[in-house]
mmCIF file of C-alpha atoms in Angstrom:
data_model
loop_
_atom_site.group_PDB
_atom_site.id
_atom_site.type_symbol
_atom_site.label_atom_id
_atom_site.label_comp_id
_atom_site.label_asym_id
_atom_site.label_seq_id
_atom_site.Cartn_x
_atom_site.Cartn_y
_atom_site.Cartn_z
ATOM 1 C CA UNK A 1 -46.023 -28.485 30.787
ATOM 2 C CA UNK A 2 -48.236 -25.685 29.487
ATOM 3 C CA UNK A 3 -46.388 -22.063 28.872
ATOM 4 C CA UNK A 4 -48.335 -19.387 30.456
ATOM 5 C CA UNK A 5 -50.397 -17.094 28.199
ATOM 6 C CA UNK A 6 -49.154 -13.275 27.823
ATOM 7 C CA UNK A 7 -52.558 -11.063 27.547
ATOM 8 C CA UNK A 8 -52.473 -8.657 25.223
ATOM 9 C CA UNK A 9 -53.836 -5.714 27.914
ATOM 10 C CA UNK A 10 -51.332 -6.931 30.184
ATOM 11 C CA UNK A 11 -48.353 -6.224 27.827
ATOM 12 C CA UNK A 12 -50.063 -3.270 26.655
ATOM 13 C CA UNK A 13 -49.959 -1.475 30.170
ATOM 14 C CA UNK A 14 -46.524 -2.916 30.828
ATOM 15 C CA UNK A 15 -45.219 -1.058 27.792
ATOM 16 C CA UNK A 16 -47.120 2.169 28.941
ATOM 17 C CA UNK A 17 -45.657 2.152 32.139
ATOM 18 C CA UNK A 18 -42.268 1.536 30.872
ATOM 19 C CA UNK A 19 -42.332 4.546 28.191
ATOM 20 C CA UNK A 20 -43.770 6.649 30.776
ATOM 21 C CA UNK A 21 -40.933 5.441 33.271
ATOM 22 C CA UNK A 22 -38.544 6.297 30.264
ATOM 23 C CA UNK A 23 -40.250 9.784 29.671
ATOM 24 C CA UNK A 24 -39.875 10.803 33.414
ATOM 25 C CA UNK A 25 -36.136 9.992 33.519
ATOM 26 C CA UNK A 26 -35.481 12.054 29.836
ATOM 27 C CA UNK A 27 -37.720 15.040 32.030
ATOM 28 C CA UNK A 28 -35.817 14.847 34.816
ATOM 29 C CA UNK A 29 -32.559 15.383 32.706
ATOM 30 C CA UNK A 30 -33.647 17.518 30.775
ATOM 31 C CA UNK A 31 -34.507 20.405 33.973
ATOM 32 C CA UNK A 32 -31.585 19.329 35.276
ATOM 33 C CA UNK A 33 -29.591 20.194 32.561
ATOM 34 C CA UNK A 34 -31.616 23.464 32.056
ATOM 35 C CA UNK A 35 -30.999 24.135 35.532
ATOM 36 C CA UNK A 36 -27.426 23.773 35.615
ATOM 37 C CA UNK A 37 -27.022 26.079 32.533
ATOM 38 C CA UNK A 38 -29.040 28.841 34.060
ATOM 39 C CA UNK A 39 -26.699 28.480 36.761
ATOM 40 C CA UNK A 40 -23.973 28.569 34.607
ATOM 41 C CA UNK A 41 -25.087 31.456 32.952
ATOM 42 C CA UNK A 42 -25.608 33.659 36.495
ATOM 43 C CA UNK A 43 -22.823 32.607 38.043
ATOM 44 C CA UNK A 44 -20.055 32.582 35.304
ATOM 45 C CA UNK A 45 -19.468 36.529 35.382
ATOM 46 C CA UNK A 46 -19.155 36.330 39.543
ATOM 47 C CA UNK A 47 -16.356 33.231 38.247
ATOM 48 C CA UNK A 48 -14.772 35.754 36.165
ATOM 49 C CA UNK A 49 -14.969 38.675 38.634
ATOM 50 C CA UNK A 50 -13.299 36.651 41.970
ATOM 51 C CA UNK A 51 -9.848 36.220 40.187
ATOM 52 C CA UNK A 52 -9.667 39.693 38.882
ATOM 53 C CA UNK A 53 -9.915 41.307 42.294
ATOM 54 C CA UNK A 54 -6.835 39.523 43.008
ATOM 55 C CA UNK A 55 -4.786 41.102 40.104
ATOM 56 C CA UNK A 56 -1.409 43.241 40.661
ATOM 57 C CA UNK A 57 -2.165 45.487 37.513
ATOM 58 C CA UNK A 58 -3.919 49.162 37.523
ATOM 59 C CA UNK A 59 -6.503 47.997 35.252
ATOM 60 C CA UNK A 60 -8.802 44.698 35.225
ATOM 61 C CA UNK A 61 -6.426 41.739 33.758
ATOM 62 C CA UNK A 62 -6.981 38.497 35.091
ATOM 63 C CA UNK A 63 -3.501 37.749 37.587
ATOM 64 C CA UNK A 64 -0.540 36.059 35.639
ATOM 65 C CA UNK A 65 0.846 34.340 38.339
ATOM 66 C CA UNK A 66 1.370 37.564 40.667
ATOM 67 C CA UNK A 67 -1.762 37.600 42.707
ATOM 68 C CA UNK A 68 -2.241 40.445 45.299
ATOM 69 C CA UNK A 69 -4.587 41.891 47.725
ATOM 70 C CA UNK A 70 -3.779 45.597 46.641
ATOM 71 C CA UNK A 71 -7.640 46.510 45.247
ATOM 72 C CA UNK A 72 -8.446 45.022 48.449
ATOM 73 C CA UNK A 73 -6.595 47.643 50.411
ATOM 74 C CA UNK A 74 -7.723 50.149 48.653
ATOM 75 C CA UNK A 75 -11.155 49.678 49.774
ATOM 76 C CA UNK A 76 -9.334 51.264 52.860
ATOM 77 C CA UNK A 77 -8.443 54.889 51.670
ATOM 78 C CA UNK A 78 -10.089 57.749 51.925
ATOM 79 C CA UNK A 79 -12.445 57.653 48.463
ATOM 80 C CA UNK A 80 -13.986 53.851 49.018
ATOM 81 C CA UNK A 81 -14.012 53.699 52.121
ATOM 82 C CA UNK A 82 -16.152 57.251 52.754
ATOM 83 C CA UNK A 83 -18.768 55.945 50.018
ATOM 84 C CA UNK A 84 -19.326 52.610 51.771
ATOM 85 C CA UNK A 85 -20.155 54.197 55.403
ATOM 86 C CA UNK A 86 -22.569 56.936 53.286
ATOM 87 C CA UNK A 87 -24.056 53.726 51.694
ATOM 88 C CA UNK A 88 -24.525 52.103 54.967
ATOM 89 C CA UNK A 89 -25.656 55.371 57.221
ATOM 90 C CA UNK A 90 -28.331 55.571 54.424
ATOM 91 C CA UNK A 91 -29.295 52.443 54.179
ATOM 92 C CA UNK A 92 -29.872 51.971 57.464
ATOM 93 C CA UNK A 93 -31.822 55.250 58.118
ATOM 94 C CA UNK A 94 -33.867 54.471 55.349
ATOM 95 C CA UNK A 95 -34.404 50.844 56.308
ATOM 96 C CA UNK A 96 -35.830 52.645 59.642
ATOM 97 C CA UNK A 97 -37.323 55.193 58.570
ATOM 98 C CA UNK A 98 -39.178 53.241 55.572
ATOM 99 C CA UNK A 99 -40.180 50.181 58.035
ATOM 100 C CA UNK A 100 -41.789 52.732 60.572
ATOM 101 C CA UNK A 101 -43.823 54.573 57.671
ATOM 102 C CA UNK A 102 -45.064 51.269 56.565
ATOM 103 C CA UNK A 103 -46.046 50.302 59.844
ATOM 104 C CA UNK A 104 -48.294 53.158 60.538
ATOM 105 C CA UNK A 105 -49.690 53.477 57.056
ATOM 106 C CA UNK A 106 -50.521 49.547 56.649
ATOM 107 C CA UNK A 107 -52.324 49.994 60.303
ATOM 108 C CA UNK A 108 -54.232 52.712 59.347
ATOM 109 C CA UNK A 109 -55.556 51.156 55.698
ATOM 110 C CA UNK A 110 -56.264 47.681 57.682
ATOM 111 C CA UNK A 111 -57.929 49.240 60.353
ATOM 112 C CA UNK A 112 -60.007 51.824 57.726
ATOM 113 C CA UNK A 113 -61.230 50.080 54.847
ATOM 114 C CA UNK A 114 -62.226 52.667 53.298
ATOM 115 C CA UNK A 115 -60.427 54.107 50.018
ATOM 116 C CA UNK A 116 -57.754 51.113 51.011
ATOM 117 C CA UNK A 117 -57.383 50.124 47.258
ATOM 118 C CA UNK A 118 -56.476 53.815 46.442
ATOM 119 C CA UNK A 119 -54.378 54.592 49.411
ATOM 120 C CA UNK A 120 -52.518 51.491 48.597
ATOM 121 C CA UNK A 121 -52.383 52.402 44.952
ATOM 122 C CA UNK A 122 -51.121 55.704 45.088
ATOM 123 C CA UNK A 123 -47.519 54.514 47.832
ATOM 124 C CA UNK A 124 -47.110 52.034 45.051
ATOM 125 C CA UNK A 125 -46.941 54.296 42.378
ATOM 126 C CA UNK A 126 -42.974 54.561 42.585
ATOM 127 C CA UNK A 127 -43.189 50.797 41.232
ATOM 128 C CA UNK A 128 -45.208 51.069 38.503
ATOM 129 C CA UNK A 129 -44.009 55.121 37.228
ATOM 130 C CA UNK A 130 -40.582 54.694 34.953
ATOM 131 C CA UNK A 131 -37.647 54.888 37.705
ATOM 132 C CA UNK A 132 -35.794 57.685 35.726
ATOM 133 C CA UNK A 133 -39.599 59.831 35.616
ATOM 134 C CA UNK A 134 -39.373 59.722 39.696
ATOM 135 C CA UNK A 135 -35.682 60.632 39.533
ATOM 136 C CA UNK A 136 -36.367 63.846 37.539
ATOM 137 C CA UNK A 137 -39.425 64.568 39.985
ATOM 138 C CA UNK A 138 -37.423 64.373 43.269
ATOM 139 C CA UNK A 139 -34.255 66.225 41.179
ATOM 140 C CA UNK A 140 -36.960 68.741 40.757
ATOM 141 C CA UNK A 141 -38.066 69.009 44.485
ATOM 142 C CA UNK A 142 -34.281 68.705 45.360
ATOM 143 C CA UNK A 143 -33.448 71.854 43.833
ATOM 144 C CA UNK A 144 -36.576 73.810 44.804
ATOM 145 C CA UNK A 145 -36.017 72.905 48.413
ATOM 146 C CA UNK A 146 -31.720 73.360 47.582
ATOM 147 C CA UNK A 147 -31.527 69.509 48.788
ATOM 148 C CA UNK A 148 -29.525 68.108 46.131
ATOM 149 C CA UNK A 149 -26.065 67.050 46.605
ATOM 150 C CA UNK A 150 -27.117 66.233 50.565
ATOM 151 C CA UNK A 151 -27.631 63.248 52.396
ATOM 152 C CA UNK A 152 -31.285 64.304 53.119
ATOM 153 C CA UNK A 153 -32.303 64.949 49.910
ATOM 154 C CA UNK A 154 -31.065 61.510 48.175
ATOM 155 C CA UNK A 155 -31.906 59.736 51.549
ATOM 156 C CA UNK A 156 -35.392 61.339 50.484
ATOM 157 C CA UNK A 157 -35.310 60.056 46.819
ATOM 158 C CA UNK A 158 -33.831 56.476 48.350
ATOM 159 C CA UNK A 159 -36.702 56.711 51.133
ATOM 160 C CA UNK A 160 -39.506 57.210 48.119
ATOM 161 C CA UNK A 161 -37.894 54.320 46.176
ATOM 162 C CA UNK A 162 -37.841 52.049 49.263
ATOM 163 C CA UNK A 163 -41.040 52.908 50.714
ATOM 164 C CA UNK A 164 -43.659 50.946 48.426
ATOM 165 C CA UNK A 165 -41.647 47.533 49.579
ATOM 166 C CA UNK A 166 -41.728 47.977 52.394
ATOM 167 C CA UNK A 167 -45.447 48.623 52.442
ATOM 168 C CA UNK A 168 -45.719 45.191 50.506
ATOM 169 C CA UNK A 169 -44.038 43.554 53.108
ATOM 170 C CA UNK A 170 -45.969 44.658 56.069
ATOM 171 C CA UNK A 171 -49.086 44.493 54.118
ATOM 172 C CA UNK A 172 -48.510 40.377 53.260
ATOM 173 C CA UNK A 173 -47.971 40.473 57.305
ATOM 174 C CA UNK A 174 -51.260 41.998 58.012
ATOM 175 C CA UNK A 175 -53.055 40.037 56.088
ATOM 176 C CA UNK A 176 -52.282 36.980 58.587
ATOM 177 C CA UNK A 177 -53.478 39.307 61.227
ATOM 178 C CA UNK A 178 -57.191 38.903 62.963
ATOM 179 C CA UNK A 179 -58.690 42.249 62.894
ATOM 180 C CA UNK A 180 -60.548 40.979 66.206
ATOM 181 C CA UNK A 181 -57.398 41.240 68.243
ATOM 182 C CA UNK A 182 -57.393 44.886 67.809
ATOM 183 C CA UNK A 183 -60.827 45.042 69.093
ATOM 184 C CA UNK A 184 -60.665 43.092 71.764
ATOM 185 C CA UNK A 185 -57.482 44.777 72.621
ATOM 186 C CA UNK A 186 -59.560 48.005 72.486
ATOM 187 C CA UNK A 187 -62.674 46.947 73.964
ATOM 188 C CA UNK A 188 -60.536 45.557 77.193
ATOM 189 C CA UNK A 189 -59.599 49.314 77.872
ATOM 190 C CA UNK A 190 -55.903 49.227 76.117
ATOM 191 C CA UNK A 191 -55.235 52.362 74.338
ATOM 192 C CA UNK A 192 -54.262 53.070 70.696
ATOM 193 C CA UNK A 193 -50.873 52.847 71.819
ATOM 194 C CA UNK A 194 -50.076 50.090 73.977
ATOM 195 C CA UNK A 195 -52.269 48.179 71.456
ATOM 196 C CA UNK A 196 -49.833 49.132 68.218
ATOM 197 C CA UNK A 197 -47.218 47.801 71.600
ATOM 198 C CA UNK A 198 -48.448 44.810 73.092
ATOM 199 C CA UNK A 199 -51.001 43.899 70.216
ATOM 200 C CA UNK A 200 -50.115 44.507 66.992
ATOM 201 C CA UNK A 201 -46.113 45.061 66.656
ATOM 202 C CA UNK A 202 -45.430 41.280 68.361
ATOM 203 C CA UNK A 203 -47.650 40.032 65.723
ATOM 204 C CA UNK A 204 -46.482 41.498 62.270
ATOM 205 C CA UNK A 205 -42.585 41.523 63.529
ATOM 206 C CA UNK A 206 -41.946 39.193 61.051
ATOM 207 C CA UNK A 207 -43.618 41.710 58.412
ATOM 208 C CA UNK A 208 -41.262 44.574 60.225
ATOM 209 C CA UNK A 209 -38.136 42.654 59.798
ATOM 210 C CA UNK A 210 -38.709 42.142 55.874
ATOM 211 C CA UNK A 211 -39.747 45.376 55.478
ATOM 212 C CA UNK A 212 -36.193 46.755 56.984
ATOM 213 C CA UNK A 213 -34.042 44.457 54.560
ATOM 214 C CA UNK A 214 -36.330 45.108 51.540
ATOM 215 C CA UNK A 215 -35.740 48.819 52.527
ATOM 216 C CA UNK A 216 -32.422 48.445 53.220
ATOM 217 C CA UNK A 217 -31.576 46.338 50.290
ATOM 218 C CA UNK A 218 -32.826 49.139 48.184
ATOM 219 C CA UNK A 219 -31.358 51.864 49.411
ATOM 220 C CA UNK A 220 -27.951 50.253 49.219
ATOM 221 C CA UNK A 221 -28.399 50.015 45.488
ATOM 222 C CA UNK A 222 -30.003 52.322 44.144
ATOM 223 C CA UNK A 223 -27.934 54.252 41.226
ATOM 224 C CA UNK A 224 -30.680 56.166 39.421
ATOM 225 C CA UNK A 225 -31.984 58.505 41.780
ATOM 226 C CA UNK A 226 -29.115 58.861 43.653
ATOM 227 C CA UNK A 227 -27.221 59.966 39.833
ATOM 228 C CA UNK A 228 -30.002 62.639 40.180
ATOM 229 C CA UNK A 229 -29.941 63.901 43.261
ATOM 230 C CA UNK A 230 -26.459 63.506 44.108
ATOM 231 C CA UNK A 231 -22.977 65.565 43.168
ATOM 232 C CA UNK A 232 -19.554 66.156 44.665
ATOM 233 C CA UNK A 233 -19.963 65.530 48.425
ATOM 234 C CA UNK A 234 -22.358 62.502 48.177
ATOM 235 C CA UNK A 235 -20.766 60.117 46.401
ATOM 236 C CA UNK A 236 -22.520 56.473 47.567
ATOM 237 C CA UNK A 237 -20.824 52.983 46.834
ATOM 238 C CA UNK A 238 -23.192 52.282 43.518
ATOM 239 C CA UNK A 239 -22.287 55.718 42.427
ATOM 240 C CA UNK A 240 -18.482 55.002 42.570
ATOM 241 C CA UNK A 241 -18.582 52.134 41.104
ATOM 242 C CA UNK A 242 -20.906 53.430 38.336
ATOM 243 C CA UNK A 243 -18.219 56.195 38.172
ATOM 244 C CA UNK A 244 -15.164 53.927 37.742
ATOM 245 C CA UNK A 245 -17.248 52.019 35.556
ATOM 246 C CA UNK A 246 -17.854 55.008 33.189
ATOM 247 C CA UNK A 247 -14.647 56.699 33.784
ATOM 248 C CA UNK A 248 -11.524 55.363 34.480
ATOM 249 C CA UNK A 249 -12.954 51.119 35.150
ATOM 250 C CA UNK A 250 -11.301 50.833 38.245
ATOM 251 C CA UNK A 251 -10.030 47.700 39.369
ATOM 252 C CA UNK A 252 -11.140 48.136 42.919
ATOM 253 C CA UNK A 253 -14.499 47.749 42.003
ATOM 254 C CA UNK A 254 -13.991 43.731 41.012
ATOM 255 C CA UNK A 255 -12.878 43.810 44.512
ATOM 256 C CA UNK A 256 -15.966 45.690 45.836
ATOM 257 C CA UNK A 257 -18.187 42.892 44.043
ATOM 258 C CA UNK A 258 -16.385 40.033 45.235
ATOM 259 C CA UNK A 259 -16.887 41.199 48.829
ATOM 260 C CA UNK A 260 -20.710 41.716 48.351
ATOM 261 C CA UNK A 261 -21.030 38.294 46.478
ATOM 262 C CA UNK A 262 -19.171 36.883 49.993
ATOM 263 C CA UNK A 263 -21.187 38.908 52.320
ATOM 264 C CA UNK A 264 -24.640 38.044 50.074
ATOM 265 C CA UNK A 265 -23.309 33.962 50.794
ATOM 266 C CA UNK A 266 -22.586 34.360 54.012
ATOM 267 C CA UNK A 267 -26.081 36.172 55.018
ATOM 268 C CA UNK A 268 -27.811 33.477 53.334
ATOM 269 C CA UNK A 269 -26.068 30.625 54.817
ATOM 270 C CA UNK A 270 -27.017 31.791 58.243
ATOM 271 C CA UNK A 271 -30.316 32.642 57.446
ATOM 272 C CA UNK A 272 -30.437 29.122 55.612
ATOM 273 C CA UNK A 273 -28.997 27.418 58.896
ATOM 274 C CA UNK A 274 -31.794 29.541 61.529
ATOM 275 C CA UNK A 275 -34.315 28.585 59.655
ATOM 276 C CA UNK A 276 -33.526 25.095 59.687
ATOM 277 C CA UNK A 277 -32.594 25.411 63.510
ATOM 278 C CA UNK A 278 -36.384 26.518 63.939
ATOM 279 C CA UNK A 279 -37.574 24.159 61.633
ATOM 280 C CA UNK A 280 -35.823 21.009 63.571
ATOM 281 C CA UNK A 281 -38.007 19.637 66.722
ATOM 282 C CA UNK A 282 -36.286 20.062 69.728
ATOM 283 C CA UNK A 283 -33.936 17.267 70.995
ATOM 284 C CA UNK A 284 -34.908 15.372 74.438
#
């Protein structure tokens, strides 16, 4: 009984496959393991900041053994609890506010082609100009116009800070867009409005939507310009915390962060569990 030859090419490729097999699997742990200590690395001061919100001291000490909800309740009182509604009224008037702006403006340079690249240029300028340079400029125009220390000059400096996003936003949305729907919409006899209506709004509403939570998302932390423009009577959530930070290091704040890290989770669970609802084909 003959033994079967082994061909040299044979082996050859055999081995190949098998190192490369071998190479794959040493990748693959490797990101892993890079992954997981990037992870690691982001989430370990959110580890550290849950269990001091729950500490019975007046400074930050992690609880020993007496754990308590009382930085929770004092998100209640009078201080905390006035910055977080200014934080939110702002936020939301600037997510509006910033949304609508971006909505005409990114119609008008889609419709007009002409000068778009320096139209566009010049609303993103805010991104690309050092954040405390715009700061000083709208302290400047806050205290020529005797703005500063009001909610309408920092929703101003919030709204100029905002504004460029939400421009990106809507602009990614328009590019999806067929400029011939507009002029067929036009050339049937609609008008400017009820096209921007029936035409052009039900198609870039995904656009609108980001633009509101990028504008909104700003807004809601911004520190810089609101340092700037701000002073006794407008005192918004990142300036309190910046404030106990700097001054006294509250312990309400770990409290504060815990509830935004919560709130942060539970917005993108639900967004996590639409968008798979959509995804899914429907049953039956």
């Amino acid at each position: 009984m003959s033994t079967p030859e082994v061909r040299p090419a044979a082996s050859g490729r055999a081995a190949r496959s098998g190192f490369a097999s071998f190479a794959a699997r040493v990748a693959g742990g490797m990101s892993w393991l890079t992954l997981s200590l990037a992870a690691l690395f982001l989430l370990l001061p959110i580890l550290v900041i849950v269990p001091l919100s729950f500490g019975n001291q007046r400074y930050l000490a992690f609880p020993d053994g007496d754990w308590s909800l009382r930085h929770y309740a004092a998100l209640l009182d009078g201080a905390w609890l006035s910055s977080i509604l200014q934080s939110l009224g702002l936020a939301l008037a600037v997510g509006v506010l910033s949304t609508l702006l971006a909505f005409l403006f990114t119609t008008g340079v889609w419709l007009q082609r002409r000068y778009r690249l320096l139209l566009i240029g010049i609303v993103l300028l805010p991104m690309i100009v050092p954040q405390v340079v715009s700061a000083m400029s709208i302290y400047y125009l806050g205290a020529r116009t005797g703005q500063l220390d009001s909610l309408v000059g920092v929703g101003y400096g919030h709204l100029m800070m905002a504004l460029p996003y939400s421009v990106i936003a809507m602009l990614v949305a328009y590019s999806r867009l067929d400029t011939s729907l507009y002029r067929a919409s036009r050339s049937l006899g609609a008008g400017l409005g009820m096209t921007l209506l029936r035409v052009l709004l039900p198609n870039v509403r995904g656009g609108l939507l980001g633009s509101f939570f990028m504008a909104f998302i700003m807004s809601w932390e911004e520190v810089v310009v609101t340092l700037f423009t701000s002073g006794l009577h407008v005192i918004t959530l990142p300036k309190r915390i910046w404030d106990g930070l700097r001054y006294n290091l509250d312990p309400a704040i770990a409290a504060v962060s815990t509830v935004m890290v919560v709130l942060t989770l539970v917005v993108m669970l639900v967004r996590l569990y639409l968008h798979r609802r959509a995804a899914s084909p429907p049953s039956g």
